[in-house]
Every structure is written in C-alpha cells, then in structure tokens.
Amino acid sequence: MMFARYNRQKFCASVQMISSRRPLTLSDHHLILLLILAVGAALRFYRLGLVEHAYDNSYPVYDAVRMLDGHIPLLIGQPSSVFIDNPPLMSYFQALFLLVWRSLWAVYIPIVALNTLAIVFIYLAARPLLGNAAALVAAALFAVSPWVIHFSRMTWPPALIPFFTAVIAWGLWPMLAASDWPAFFTMVGSLAAIAMMQASMPAWGVLAQLVALAPLAWRRIPRRVLAISGLVFLAGLALYAIGFTARLSENTQRAANFLSIGFEFHLTREGLDHAVRLVTGRDYDWVWARTETDEFTVRRRLSLAADAGLRLALLAGGLFATRALWQDKGKRRLAIVLLTWWGVPILLVTVVASTSSFSAHIHYLLLSLPAGHMLAAWGLTPLTRPKARWLLVLLLIAITLIFSLNILRAEEIVAARPVKPELDVWSLEAATEVGKTIRDLLPRNSAYPQRIVIPGGNQVVISSLSATYLDPIDDLAYPDFILLPGQDPLLYVLTNPTVSPETLGPQVELFSERNRQYPNGIQVVFARVLPISREDALALPDVLINWPTDAGLTLLGYSMPPAIQPGQPLRLTAYWRVDALLPERRTWQPELSYRLEDLSGNNVMRVRRHRVSPQDWQPGDVYIEHIEEMLPEGILPGDYRVRIRVLESSAPERFLFHTPTGLVDQLLIPITVLR
C-alpha cells in the first residue's frame, strides 16, 4: 500500500510539473522521460503472456534450436510466402539467449526490452531536431501506439524494426539535419541499419530511404564511418548470398512468380493508411480487440476520436515540414529527413500494391518509424507552450487511456482462448507452460530431432514451444493409428482424449498432474510410452502372422472377430513392426491398405488406406491400426475376406510379404457375415 501510495503521489507530482506554466528544466525533462518510459514498458510487459504465439513468431526460435540441438549451420532464415527468404540474424540473436535459458521467455523478454528502449532513442533523436518538449511528445506517442506495441511484442524476423529504426534515427538523422554530431553515433546508426537488413528481408527497404537521403549525407558523413559501414554491409551481403544459393530454386521461383504478376498501376491508399495507423492507432481495436458488446461501441468511438486528433497533429506536422522546405532554412534539412523517411516506404508499398493481387500488410510500413511520430509531435508544438501545456497533457493522458484499454481488451480475448484446437496458435503463457512440460518429459540423451506425437502439430510451432528441436510424427491419428516406440520413450501430447493402457499399450505413463485445462474447453494431456520389446509386441495380436515385407515392415498379426452381424461395424486391429531400415526407404511412400471383398476378389468395401513415413522410423517401432467401419447396407450373408496389402503410393508396385512358403503380395483374412 505504501508503495502504491508513493507511486500515485509521484505520478500526480509529475503531471502537475508538466502542466505548470513555469519553464521545464533539463532534470524535469529527464523525469518526464522516465515516466513515459515506465508507461511504455508497462504497456509492453504487462500481461506479456497473453500475446499470441503462432507460426511466424515460431520460426526464428525453430531455426535457433536447430542450430543448438541439431548443430545445423544456418545461412538463411525464415522462408517467405511472398518473396525471397529472410536473412538469418534474428535466429542467431535468439540462439544467444536460448543458450542460457531454454524457454520462449528467453526470446520474448530481450526483444520487448530492446523495443521498449527505442522510446529513449526516439527522445534522443528528436531532442536536437525539435527541442526537448517536442522530443518528449514524440517519445510519448511512440510509447503508447497500440500498433507499435503489437509489433514490439513479436519474435519474427522484423521483430526488432521498432528498435533499429529508433537507433537509426538517433545515429543518422541529427547528422543529416543538424551539425556537430559525433561520428560514433553515426557509426552506431549505420550498423543498426545493416543489422536490421540482416534480420529481415522487408527491412531492405531501408536502402531506398538511405539512398534518397544520400545527397544530404554525402558531405557530412565521416569517410571512416562510410568505409567501415560499407565493408560490413558487403560482408553481410556476401553471407546472405551464400545462404540464398542453398535454397536457390525455391527463391528464384517465388521471385519469378512475384515479378510475373501483371502490373496494373492504380492509385492505392494502402501504404498511406498503414503509415498513419502506426501513429494514430486506427483499427487496432477493430482487428484485435473487437467484441459484440456495448462497451466496444463506446470504445470504438473513443478510438476514432483519438485517431482523428492524432491525424490532425500528423497533418499539422506535415504542413509545418512542407512550409519549412521553402521558408525555414534552419529546419529545411529536418523537413527533408522526416518527409523522406516517412514517404519512401509509403511510395514503395504503393508501387508494390499496384499489382492486382498483392495486399500490403501494415508491418511493411514499420520502416516509416519513427518519422510519423516526430511529424505528429512537430504538429503539436504549439501546445507545448506554457499556457497550452495543460491541454497537451490532457490529450496525451486521454489517448494513453484509450489505447491501454484496447490493448487490455485484446489480451482478454487471448486469455479466453489461449489454445486453438489445431494447436497452431497459443498464448505465450500457455505455450511456455506446455513447452516446459514437454521438455521435462522428453527422454534424455536422445538424438535430435527428438520424436514426439502431437496430432496436427506443426514442427516449427511445437519446437518453439519447448525450445527443443522436435520431429512430430505426422502420419499418426490417435487413437485409430498409434505408434509404440522400439528404442526411446515416446511422448504423446493430445487434446481432449481419453488415454488408457487400452489405447496406448501396456507400457504407458500418464501424468494427470501435468495435464492442462484451458478456458475455451481444450484440454492438453501428456502420456509417455516406454519402448516395447519384440516379445511383448508379438503378444499383442490375437492371431499371430509375423510376415516381413520388402518395405522393412513386419505384419505381426491382427485381431478381428471371425463373424459379424449385419448392421454391426467391422472391427480390425493390425499390428506392424519396423524390423529393417532400408536405405531406399527415404524415397518410398508406403500405404497400408485394407479392403473387404467377396471370395471372387470383387471389392465390397474399401476399409482404409493409410500412408506411413519411413523417414520417421526407428528399429522396433510398432504401429497399431484400429479400424471400425460399418458394413455396406444390403450386404448379403455369407463368407468374405479382408485383404491386407502394403502399396507404394507413388507407383503401381506392391511390397511383398515373406511367408514361410514363399513370397505373396497380400494377406487374406476370412470373415463371415451372419444372417
């Protein structure tokens, strides 16, 4: 209570100091900056566990654990679905923290911290250009922008663009627009631009911004800085080119597809709208925090009011900058820098979006940061005068409250559905919770990637949850088609199942205390199956067959009643064991085929064809397939047979069974349909 009372008194004193009419001292500005930084940090870190963790946020983590666990050298980063692949720097950055702590928290916390530190760099960049008061306003607008906060809490390749652009602004803009800027700061800004390009392919658009500003920089940038930066850039470009060749065909095909789209130039506002949204927060509430309630209706109106006010500030800043181009020699360079930095990404997106099938995402406009916020702060400079300062303070407080409420509501929506049924989208809190359990239950000293059964689980996402290089076995279908391991214990991660020894064999370990139940009704259950010996596996089927095949699979046997009543399901359980890992298996796509036919071989019912992946096999693995299919209506009583074969799905060949009497291509099991 005393701590809360002290903070409340400190906040009230800060507001009173800001709104007073006396001139602010340097120490006052520092206190206000600390207050802005505290608000920005709170909005970014509070309930960080309720950000969504999905495929894009997972991939750099996946690449990092592939390097750490699989010792796979990484020369290129996350593949792109639109253009060429990303460089790998983001994965190397995340691997440094995963060396210390194997958790998603080890990745998210440093990234969010750096993007929070960007608030300070924006103040430091704007102070020599716009003055202390406007610099504080720019930092405040950046600190509370919901879209900036949203992208500051991600771990995908562009995750650090808010931080890098702030460092670039601090290191380069005063050198371009002012004078006597330390060469070291310029060097840091240049290296930040290079690092940003090595982390994300969309960040290469910064080259267009720098080229556009080159006439301002040519006589001011120290030649040593230019030489060192050029060498570092060329070295990074060479490394990326080497990695690019590793996926040359895929990259060239995607680039060709992208460039082959017919250009139908038309005016579009996509780029401009997205750049404005990053400043005004427009539509964040609609995209991420929408609910079917009266509260949302009120919040939507308040959000649109905040958007309108900040649009006016941005427009005023643009007008001030335009006027400075012609009338204010002292601010002319600053106007060129801000308008160019903000306008070039808009122009690039406008040109790209001129293709009829391409829709630009808002994150492509992150390169415009923080120019839009500085322009808006410039537009608000009339309110920084002592007599109007109270109005500016009230405006910023109101905007902060509206944006904070939208962010809070967005987090509540994630809290209500922390796991999606497909297991491809998680809240960070749920992801780290399940990921830690996976790590705790995985076998020790197993080869990487470690196998795991998680139906529908994507390898990239699941590996990132546990910060471990995993290989989900994707050809299983619990409980109809399961795997009992032959060598290492095998972990099953299942949603809403009933797990018992009857479904996962006699050597299953259940961990009821580790199971998780989530508010949207999804239950995540953990079970670990211990290795099964050949002797124990042979005891599973009712009828022993023990026929090896050319594929390396052995049909151990089956369980099926010899007779069935019409209207009842056909129940068949087949048991297969991996007894040989043939080198050519990596090119195979075997299918286990089951068919009900009459004694003449005429098809009565195709029961099932199930493809298996030999790439996932380990010696001694036992596949158990449970089949339950209703007989066709009108089937006549009499004798029938179930035919079991192993087919090659990509060719007409069949794998042969090696029986005691010779080679056959099928097993025929008699069954009678009763009257």
XYZ file of C-alpha atoms in Angstrom:
675
model
C 0.000 0.000 0.000
C 2.798 2.399 0.863
C 4.485 1.628 -2.462
C 1.238 2.238 -4.393
C 0.626 5.500 -2.489
C 4.183 6.641 -3.232
C 3.804 5.919 -6.965
C 0.437 7.687 -7.085
C 1.928 10.746 -5.413
C 4.903 10.662 -7.791
C 2.606 10.409 -10.838
C 0.434 13.323 -9.654
C 3.521 15.401 -8.985
C 4.817 14.640 -12.492
C 1.521 15.658 -14.105
C 1.450 18.868 -12.048
C 5.026 19.615 -13.085
C 4.252 19.005 -16.780
C 1.124 21.151 -16.769
C 2.596 24.037 -14.791
C 3.387 27.239 -16.626
C 6.972 27.547 -15.487
C 9.729 26.594 -17.967
C 10.817 22.981 -17.657
C 14.421 22.309 -16.637
C 16.635 19.568 -18.008
C 16.052 17.448 -14.904
C 12.292 17.920 -15.397
C 12.604 16.558 -18.922
C 14.506 13.542 -17.658
C 11.828 12.795 -15.051
C 9.107 13.094 -17.678
C 11.079 10.801 -19.984
C 11.329 8.234 -17.179
C 7.566 8.479 -16.702
C 6.983 7.955 -20.444
C 9.428 5.041 -20.441
C 7.638 3.486 -17.454
C 4.264 3.761 -19.205
C 5.697 2.307 -22.424
C 7.354 -0.550 -20.531
C 4.142 -1.304 -18.637
C 2.109 -1.474 -21.847
C 4.665 -3.813 -23.411
C 5.455 -6.087 -20.463
C 2.180 -6.188 -18.543
C 0.440 -9.476 -19.336
C 3.081 -10.304 -21.919
C 1.999 -13.911 -21.513
C -1.213 -13.061 -23.371
C 0.366 -12.231 -26.720
C -0.332 -14.750 -29.471
C 2.446 -17.136 -30.416
C 1.952 -18.682 -33.851
C 3.954 -19.838 -36.882
C 5.664 -16.559 -37.800
C 6.822 -15.939 -34.237
C 7.968 -19.557 -34.006
C 10.270 -19.832 -36.999
C 13.349 -17.921 -35.741
C 13.138 -19.923 -32.496
C 12.883 -23.123 -34.533
C 15.966 -22.183 -36.538
C 17.796 -21.319 -33.320
C 17.107 -24.715 -31.719
C 18.038 -26.462 -34.966
C 21.439 -24.822 -34.611
C 21.773 -25.538 -30.890
C 20.397 -29.098 -30.810
C 20.901 -30.343 -34.339
C 24.198 -28.494 -34.952
C 22.826 -27.399 -38.319
C 24.663 -24.336 -39.690
C 22.223 -21.599 -40.603
C 22.987 -19.436 -43.633
C 19.468 -18.246 -44.429
C 16.443 -17.562 -42.284
C 12.688 -17.947 -42.346
C 11.204 -18.719 -45.766
C 8.881 -16.131 -47.208
C 5.480 -16.929 -48.647
C 5.636 -13.898 -50.947
C 9.202 -13.064 -51.973
C 12.704 -14.322 -51.210
C 13.738 -15.710 -47.821
C 14.830 -13.688 -44.811
C 18.445 -13.414 -43.652
C 19.290 -15.424 -40.514
C 20.463 -12.794 -37.990
C 17.272 -12.923 -35.899
C 17.735 -16.654 -35.282
C 21.360 -16.151 -34.208
C 20.255 -13.357 -31.875
C 17.650 -15.596 -30.255
C 20.058 -18.529 -30.010
C 22.289 -16.462 -27.701
C 19.529 -16.239 -25.100
C 18.367 -19.826 -25.588
C 21.881 -20.939 -24.683
C 21.215 -19.561 -21.204
C 17.519 -20.367 -20.744
C 15.543 -22.873 -22.822
C 12.225 -21.085 -22.784
C 10.217 -18.794 -25.041
C 10.518 -16.193 -22.290
C 14.246 -16.054 -23.038
C 13.377 -14.839 -26.546
C 10.444 -12.537 -25.893
C 11.862 -10.617 -22.927
C 15.051 -9.291 -24.641
C 13.162 -8.332 -27.811
C 10.454 -6.486 -25.893
C 13.114 -4.828 -23.731
C 15.010 -3.508 -26.757
C 11.817 -2.285 -28.387
C 10.983 -0.515 -25.122
C 14.433 1.079 -25.086
C 13.550 2.520 -28.501
C 11.459 5.122 -26.638
C 14.644 6.629 -25.202
C 16.402 6.653 -28.576
C 13.455 8.471 -30.142
C 13.704 11.150 -27.483
C 17.469 11.412 -28.004
C 16.971 11.646 -31.771
C 14.221 14.270 -31.617
C 15.763 16.494 -28.938
C 18.452 18.127 -31.133
C 15.975 18.391 -34.020
C 12.712 19.550 -32.456
C 13.658 20.562 -28.933
C 13.061 18.930 -25.570
C 9.295 19.389 -25.377
C 8.529 18.016 -28.843
C 11.006 15.180 -28.266
C 9.038 14.147 -25.180
C 5.797 14.254 -27.173
C 7.312 12.091 -29.932
C 8.554 9.579 -27.350
C 5.126 9.539 -25.678
C 3.245 8.957 -28.937
C 5.607 6.116 -29.811
C 5.355 4.649 -26.302
C 1.555 4.282 -26.335
C 0.881 3.476 -30.017
C -1.038 0.151 -29.972
C 0.241 -0.972 -33.367
C 3.840 -0.235 -32.375
C 3.293 -2.119 -29.109
C 1.757 -5.036 -31.013
C 4.770 -5.402 -33.294
C 7.172 -4.783 -30.392
C 5.942 -7.991 -28.732
C 6.700 -10.368 -31.588
C 9.695 -12.614 -32.302
C 9.503 -12.964 -36.087
C 12.298 -11.623 -38.344
C 11.031 -7.980 -38.378
C 10.621 -8.036 -34.577
C 13.371 -5.503 -33.864
C 12.472 -2.960 -36.546
C 10.995 -0.575 -33.910
C 14.296 -0.685 -32.028
C 16.559 -0.474 -35.069
C 14.668 2.423 -36.682
C 14.871 4.355 -33.410
C 18.635 3.779 -33.225
C 18.990 4.781 -36.887
C 17.054 7.979 -36.191
C 19.305 8.777 -33.232
C 22.520 7.915 -35.049
C 21.872 9.386 -38.508
C 19.120 11.992 -38.516
C 20.888 14.657 -36.412
C 23.949 14.197 -38.626
C 21.762 14.788 -41.688
C 19.638 17.621 -40.314
C 21.867 19.322 -37.745
C 25.613 19.595 -37.308
C 28.447 18.546 -34.998
C 27.032 15.083 -34.424
C 29.581 12.592 -33.002
C 30.981 10.167 -35.552
C 30.499 7.298 -33.101
C 26.742 7.914 -33.030
C 26.698 7.936 -36.817
C 28.582 4.651 -36.872
C 26.092 3.059 -34.479
C 23.181 4.263 -36.609
C 24.778 2.866 -39.760
C 25.459 -0.510 -38.157
C 21.869 -0.599 -36.869
C 20.619 -0.216 -40.442
C 22.870 -3.071 -41.597
C 21.817 -5.311 -38.695
C 18.162 -4.611 -39.444
C 18.671 -5.718 -43.052
C 20.397 -8.918 -41.908
C 17.407 -9.766 -39.706
C 14.520 -9.252 -42.111
C 14.028 -9.121 -45.863
C 11.361 -6.329 -45.747
C 13.915 -4.217 -43.882
C 15.986 -3.976 -47.063
C 13.630 -1.165 -47.985
C 15.786 0.996 -45.711
C 18.277 1.124 -48.585
C 15.768 3.175 -50.576
C 15.368 5.559 -47.640
C 19.125 5.956 -47.222
C 19.709 6.419 -50.946
C 17.018 9.102 -51.051
C 18.798 10.938 -48.215
C 22.298 10.408 -49.640
C 22.590 13.965 -51.068
C 22.207 15.330 -47.540
C 24.724 12.900 -46.115
C 27.480 12.960 -48.695
C 29.421 15.892 -47.277
C 28.577 15.277 -43.644
C 29.126 11.581 -43.020
C 32.694 10.815 -41.892
C 34.587 8.886 -44.525
C 35.828 6.337 -41.996
C 32.243 5.630 -40.952
C 31.258 5.263 -44.597
C 34.137 2.876 -45.311
C 33.564 0.660 -42.279
C 29.814 0.561 -42.834
C 30.323 -0.300 -46.485
C 32.633 -3.195 -45.650
C 30.246 -4.572 -43.028
C 27.341 -4.272 -45.456
C 29.230 -6.099 -48.212
C 30.278 -8.852 -45.803
C 26.675 -9.340 -44.691
C 25.501 -9.295 -48.295
C 28.056 -11.967 -49.223
C 26.949 -14.221 -46.354
C 23.326 -13.804 -47.336
C 24.176 -14.596 -50.964
C 25.814 -17.856 -49.858
C 22.709 -18.795 -47.900
C 20.485 -17.724 -50.766
C 22.116 -20.269 -53.049
C 21.236 -23.042 -50.571
C 17.567 -22.506 -51.463
C 18.210 -21.066 -54.899
C 15.457 -22.846 -56.824
C 12.739 -22.031 -54.269
C 13.788 -18.389 -54.001
C 14.115 -17.803 -57.715
C 10.750 -19.462 -58.328
C 8.999 -17.277 -55.739
C 10.719 -14.163 -57.043
C 9.734 -15.059 -60.603
C 6.140 -15.674 -59.543
C 6.028 -12.359 -57.732
C 7.562 -10.373 -60.567
C 5.471 -12.126 -63.216
C 2.258 -10.701 -61.791
C 0.905 -8.242 -64.286
C 1.305 -4.660 -63.120
C -1.923 -2.741 -63.391
C -0.957 0.564 -61.858
C -3.709 2.203 -59.919
C -3.735 4.664 -57.073
C -3.952 2.990 -53.687
C -4.055 4.317 -50.159
C -2.770 1.135 -48.524
C 0.695 2.456 -47.795
C -0.523 5.831 -46.551
C -3.276 4.310 -44.423
C -0.892 1.861 -42.756
C 1.716 4.552 -42.068
C -0.950 6.739 -40.468
C -2.283 3.818 -38.388
C 1.131 3.313 -36.829
C 0.821 6.838 -35.408
C -2.899 7.121 -34.668
C -3.702 3.530 -33.644
C -6.667 3.376 -36.005
C -8.400 -0.018 -36.349
C -6.294 -1.767 -33.712
C -9.448 -2.072 -31.644
C -11.360 -3.410 -34.663
C -8.745 -6.013 -35.616
C -7.581 -7.243 -32.203
C -9.990 -6.039 -29.512
C -13.440 -6.261 -31.075
C -16.276 -7.703 -29.011
C -20.028 -7.831 -29.559
C -20.782 -5.563 -26.596
C -21.985 -2.037 -25.906
C -18.624 -1.378 -24.286
C -16.899 -1.933 -27.613
C -19.248 0.544 -29.310
C -18.185 3.244 -26.847
C -14.541 2.219 -27.074
C -14.700 2.293 -30.865
C -15.989 5.856 -30.836
C -13.275 6.944 -28.415
C -10.629 5.212 -30.560
C -11.866 7.008 -33.671
C -11.776 10.301 -31.762
C -8.153 9.636 -30.763
C -7.395 8.724 -34.366
C -8.938 11.989 -35.590
C -6.961 14.070 -33.115
C -3.663 12.430 -33.989
C -4.420 12.701 -37.709
C -4.800 16.451 -37.229
C -1.461 16.522 -35.397
C 0.173 14.491 -38.171
C -1.345 16.748 -40.824
C -0.152 19.841 -38.975
C 3.334 18.365 -38.713
C 3.327 17.631 -42.427
C 2.269 21.217 -43.158
C 4.966 22.607 -40.856
C 7.564 20.422 -42.584
C 6.342 21.459 -46.042
C 6.487 25.125 -45.071
C 9.997 24.621 -43.702
C 11.121 23.363 -47.111
C 10.529 26.845 -48.534
C 10.582 29.294 -45.661
C 12.629 27.948 -42.754
C 16.233 27.374 -43.687
C 17.063 26.172 -40.180
C 14.526 23.335 -40.337
C 14.739 22.592 -44.052
C 17.038 19.618 -43.655
C 14.900 18.232 -40.844
C 11.803 18.527 -43.035
C 13.549 16.666 -45.857
C 14.650 13.883 -43.492
C 11.237 13.357 -41.881
C 9.192 13.598 -45.076
C 11.601 11.334 -46.968
C 11.858 8.718 -44.228
C 8.090 8.626 -43.845
C 7.260 8.904 -47.541
C 9.641 6.385 -49.147
C 8.073 3.270 -47.515
C 4.641 4.605 -48.455
C 5.796 5.006 -52.054
C 7.360 1.521 -52.111
C 4.194 -0.118 -50.802
C 2.094 1.911 -53.234
C 4.162 0.671 -56.167
C 4.110 -2.952 -54.979
C 0.395 -2.794 -54.180
C -0.253 -1.645 -57.734
C -0.341 -5.343 -58.649
C -3.912 -6.512 -58.630
C -3.281 -9.499 -56.331
C -0.959 -8.042 -53.692
C -2.296 -6.560 -50.476
C 0.295 -4.850 -48.301
C 0.436 -5.740 -44.626
C 0.845 -2.985 -42.071
C 4.216 -4.331 -40.900
C 5.781 -3.271 -44.225
C 5.324 0.323 -43.022
C 7.339 -0.221 -39.842
C 10.250 1.253 -41.788
C 8.485 4.621 -41.580
C 9.101 4.660 -37.815
C 9.651 6.983 -36.052
C 9.180 9.743 -38.648
C 5.387 9.755 -38.335
C 5.533 10.198 -34.569
C 8.039 13.037 -34.917
C 5.872 14.749 -37.523
C 2.879 14.465 -35.188
C 4.991 15.850 -32.339
C 6.045 18.726 -34.603
C 2.377 19.380 -35.316
C 1.684 19.534 -31.565
C 4.484 22.019 -30.801
C 2.014 24.947 -30.425
C 0.586 23.082 -27.430
C 3.992 22.812 -25.751
C 3.884 26.491 -24.800
C 3.330 27.054 -21.070
C -0.225 28.414 -21.420
C -1.396 25.478 -23.571
C 0.655 22.737 -21.976
C -2.210 21.533 -19.763
C -4.298 20.801 -22.863
C -1.477 18.736 -24.355
C -1.119 16.788 -21.093
C -4.848 16.005 -21.006
C -4.775 14.950 -24.665
C -1.855 12.564 -24.108
C -3.428 11.103 -20.962
C -6.739 10.519 -22.773
C -5.002 8.854 -25.726
C -2.963 6.677 -23.369
C -6.074 5.523 -21.507
C -7.961 4.709 -24.727
C -5.048 2.813 -26.255
C -4.347 0.992 -22.976
C -7.957 -0.157 -22.753
C -7.836 -1.511 -26.307
C -4.646 -3.424 -25.541
C -6.188 -4.782 -22.336
C -9.280 -5.993 -24.194
C -7.132 -7.651 -26.859
C -5.283 -9.524 -24.113
C -8.573 -10.615 -22.547
C -9.655 -12.113 -25.875
C -6.439 -14.153 -26.000
C -6.920 -15.174 -22.349
C -10.359 -16.577 -23.227
C -8.919 -18.847 -25.957
C -5.258 -19.445 -25.073
C -5.010 -22.524 -27.310
C -6.673 -23.119 -30.649
C -7.896 -26.649 -31.428
C -5.363 -27.043 -34.246
C -2.537 -26.316 -31.737
C -1.052 -23.785 -34.164
C -1.847 -20.626 -32.162
C -1.097 -20.284 -28.446
C -0.941 -17.583 -25.855
C 2.668 -17.112 -24.786
C 1.742 -18.161 -21.255
C 0.126 -21.417 -22.414
C 2.940 -22.033 -24.906
C 5.677 -21.760 -22.288
C 3.663 -23.855 -19.826
C 3.132 -26.709 -22.278
C 6.644 -26.293 -23.678
C 8.221 -26.718 -20.242
C 6.201 -29.876 -19.634
C 7.325 -31.270 -22.985
C 10.965 -30.589 -22.115
C 10.580 -32.196 -18.701
C 9.022 -35.369 -20.119
C 11.253 -35.859 -23.157
C 13.827 -38.655 -22.884
C 17.333 -37.554 -22.000
C 20.336 -38.100 -24.266
C 18.213 -38.896 -27.310
C 19.272 -37.937 -30.798
C 17.905 -34.735 -32.291
C 15.396 -34.018 -33.609
C 13.507 -35.818 -30.863
C 10.339 -37.573 -31.921
C 7.007 -36.556 -30.436
C 3.370 -37.339 -31.200
C 1.123 -34.289 -31.264
C -1.722 -34.711 -33.763
C -1.850 -31.796 -36.159
C 1.199 -30.245 -34.546
C 3.430 -28.190 -36.805
C 7.141 -28.928 -36.353
C 8.070 -25.244 -36.329
C 5.481 -24.257 -33.716
C 5.951 -27.304 -31.478
C 9.752 -26.994 -31.493
C 9.446 -23.358 -30.483
C 7.089 -24.129 -27.563
C 9.639 -26.377 -25.905
C 12.716 -24.566 -27.257
C 13.838 -28.028 -28.382
C 14.444 -29.457 -31.840
C 11.486 -31.809 -32.255
C 10.159 -34.001 -35.040
C 6.385 -34.511 -34.709
C 5.339 -37.808 -36.264
C 2.635 -36.622 -38.612
C 1.325 -39.896 -40.074
C -0.469 -40.984 -36.894
C -4.133 -40.498 -36.000
C -4.828 -41.062 -32.325
C -6.490 -43.328 -31.266
C -7.028 -45.114 -34.598
C -3.383 -45.267 -35.684
C -0.742 -45.142 -32.963
C 2.937 -45.904 -32.509
C 4.691 -47.786 -29.717
C 8.433 -46.974 -29.740
C 11.112 -49.578 -30.094
C 14.096 -47.652 -28.713
C 13.435 -44.371 -26.870
C 10.356 -43.393 -24.843
C 7.825 -41.545 -26.983
C 5.856 -38.567 -25.673
C 2.236 -38.080 -26.735
C 0.683 -34.607 -26.413
C -3.038 -34.952 -27.052
C -6.069 -32.695 -26.893
C -9.310 -33.745 -25.214
C -8.584 -37.500 -25.364
C -9.271 -40.461 -23.129
C -5.867 -42.045 -22.565
C -5.586 -45.503 -21.036
C -3.407 -48.608 -21.353
C -6.004 -49.963 -23.768
C -5.311 -47.151 -26.245
C -1.538 -46.735 -25.912
C -0.406 -50.208 -24.962
C 0.666 -51.784 -21.692
C 3.681 -49.557 -21.050
C 2.152 -46.085 -20.940
C 2.895 -43.491 -18.259
C 0.159 -40.959 -17.518
C 0.813 -37.549 -15.952
C -2.560 -36.312 -14.762
C -0.991 -33.635 -12.558
C 0.647 -32.067 -15.614
C -2.435 -32.028 -17.831
C -3.798 -28.585 -18.643
C -7.400 -27.413 -18.959
C -7.989 -24.089 -20.738
C -10.974 -21.703 -20.615
C -12.112 -22.470 -24.165
C -12.620 -26.133 -23.281
C -9.374 -27.520 -24.690
C -7.549 -29.999 -22.500
C -3.926 -30.880 -23.204
C -2.967 -34.341 -21.960
C 0.522 -35.830 -21.689
C 1.350 -39.534 -21.927
C 4.704 -41.242 -22.358
C 5.006 -44.672 -23.944
C 8.026 -46.754 -22.969
C 9.866 -48.908 -25.537
C 8.274 -52.253 -26.308
C 10.279 -55.409 -26.962
C 9.619 -57.748 -29.862
C 8.408 -60.436 -27.481
C 5.870 -58.084 -25.905
C 4.788 -56.846 -29.329
C 4.167 -60.406 -30.547
C 1.847 -60.918 -27.586
C -0.460 -58.064 -28.646
C -2.407 -59.588 -31.609
C -4.952 -62.363 -31.193
C -3.767 -64.014 -34.419
C -0.003 -64.201 -34.947
C 1.280 -63.766 -38.541
C 4.883 -62.468 -38.304
C 5.387 -61.865 -42.049
C 8.184 -59.427 -43.017
C 7.789 -57.240 -46.122
C 10.153 -55.712 -48.652
C 9.453 -52.320 -47.057
C 11.100 -53.280 -43.767
C 7.729 -53.572 -42.013
C 6.638 -56.853 -40.479
C 2.952 -57.697 -40.100
C 2.986 -59.164 -36.587
C -0.658 -60.162 -36.637
C -4.202 -58.974 -36.222
C -7.280 -59.072 -34.026
C -10.702 -59.473 -35.666
C -13.823 -61.487 -34.854
C -14.393 -64.325 -37.340
C -18.045 -63.426 -37.835
C -20.141 -60.280 -37.820
C -23.841 -59.448 -37.800
C -25.315 -57.139 -40.487
C -25.623 -53.608 -39.156
C -22.581 -54.039 -36.925
C -19.177 -52.472 -37.599
C -16.224 -54.391 -38.897
C -13.552 -54.177 -36.202
C -9.979 -54.968 -37.209
C -6.730 -54.190 -35.403
C -3.478 -54.712 -37.325
C -0.016 -54.759 -35.735
C 3.088 -53.777 -37.712
C 6.710 -53.624 -36.598
C 9.726 -51.873 -38.120
C 12.365 -54.605 -38.427
C 14.646 -53.112 -41.085
C 15.712 -49.585 -42.043
C 16.461 -49.966 -45.732
C 18.470 -47.112 -47.331
C 15.977 -46.701 -50.173
C 13.094 -46.151 -47.741
C 13.615 -42.369 -47.898
C 12.154 -42.374 -51.404
C 9.196 -44.584 -50.502
C 5.647 -43.670 -49.551
C 4.189 -46.973 -48.307
C 0.447 -47.299 -47.774
C -1.202 -49.888 -45.560
C -4.278 -50.999 -47.492
C -7.309 -52.830 -46.109
C -10.254 -54.000 -48.246
C -13.322 -56.164 -47.745
C -14.043 -58.388 -50.765
C -16.018 -61.455 -51.699
C -14.410 -64.822 -52.352
C -14.061 -63.961 -56.057
C -11.951 -60.924 -55.252
C -14.652 -58.370 -56.032
C -14.450 -55.245 -53.934
C -17.223 -54.933 -51.334
C -15.809 -52.075 -49.264
C -12.515 -50.234 -49.175
C -11.864 -50.094 -45.470
C -8.831 -47.831 -45.318
C -5.559 -46.833 -46.934
C -3.084 -45.247 -44.555
C 0.220 -43.751 -45.648
C 3.242 -44.050 -43.357
C 6.519 -42.116 -43.393
C 9.618 -44.345 -43.354
C 11.723 -41.259 -42.624
C 10.332 -41.293 -39.060
C 11.002 -44.976 -38.374
C 13.236 -46.338 -35.666
C 14.075 -50.042 -35.297
C 11.484 -51.836 -33.218
C 8.682 -49.301 -33.701
C 5.245 -50.924 -33.555
C 2.333 -49.399 -35.447
C -1.148 -50.333 -34.249
C -4.071 -49.551 -36.526
C -7.611 -49.765 -35.170
C -10.284 -49.953 -37.867
C -14.005 -49.719 -37.245
C -16.220 -49.416 -40.329
C -19.918 -50.095 -40.797
C -20.722 -52.772 -43.364
C -22.467 -51.564 -46.533
C -26.259 -51.630 -46.432
C -27.745 -54.627 -48.180
C -24.660 -56.837 -47.845
C -25.645 -60.479 -48.258
C -24.880 -63.094 -45.644
C -22.029 -65.388 -46.495
C -18.262 -65.767 -46.496
C -15.987 -62.832 -47.260
C -12.369 -61.915 -46.697
C -10.332 -58.872 -45.656
C -7.340 -58.250 -47.903
C -4.266 -56.543 -46.409
C -1.528 -55.204 -48.674
C 1.392 -52.783 -48.487
C 1.338 -50.490 -51.528
C 3.699 -47.858 -52.871
C 1.505 -44.757 -53.143
C 3.673 -43.065 -55.774
C 3.937 -46.130 -58.054
C 1.881 -49.209 -59.005
C 4.273 -51.594 -57.227
C 3.330 -53.622 -54.169
C 5.652 -54.624 -51.372
C 5.798 -58.401 -50.971
C 5.291 -60.437 -47.823
C 7.952 -63.035 -46.990
C 5.962 -66.045 -45.746
C 7.260 -69.467 -44.670
C 6.057 -70.848 -48.016
C 7.265 -68.060 -50.305
C 6.507 -64.521 -51.467
C 2.958 -63.188 -51.615
C 1.589 -59.707 -52.181
C -1.343 -59.876 -49.758
C -2.804 -61.422 -46.641
C -6.383 -62.724 -46.861
C -8.360 -62.973 -43.609
C -11.677 -64.886 -43.739
C -14.775 -63.348 -42.169
C -18.414 -64.419 -42.209
C -21.428 -62.137 -42.370
C -24.170 -63.873 -40.414
C -27.852 -63.930 -41.249
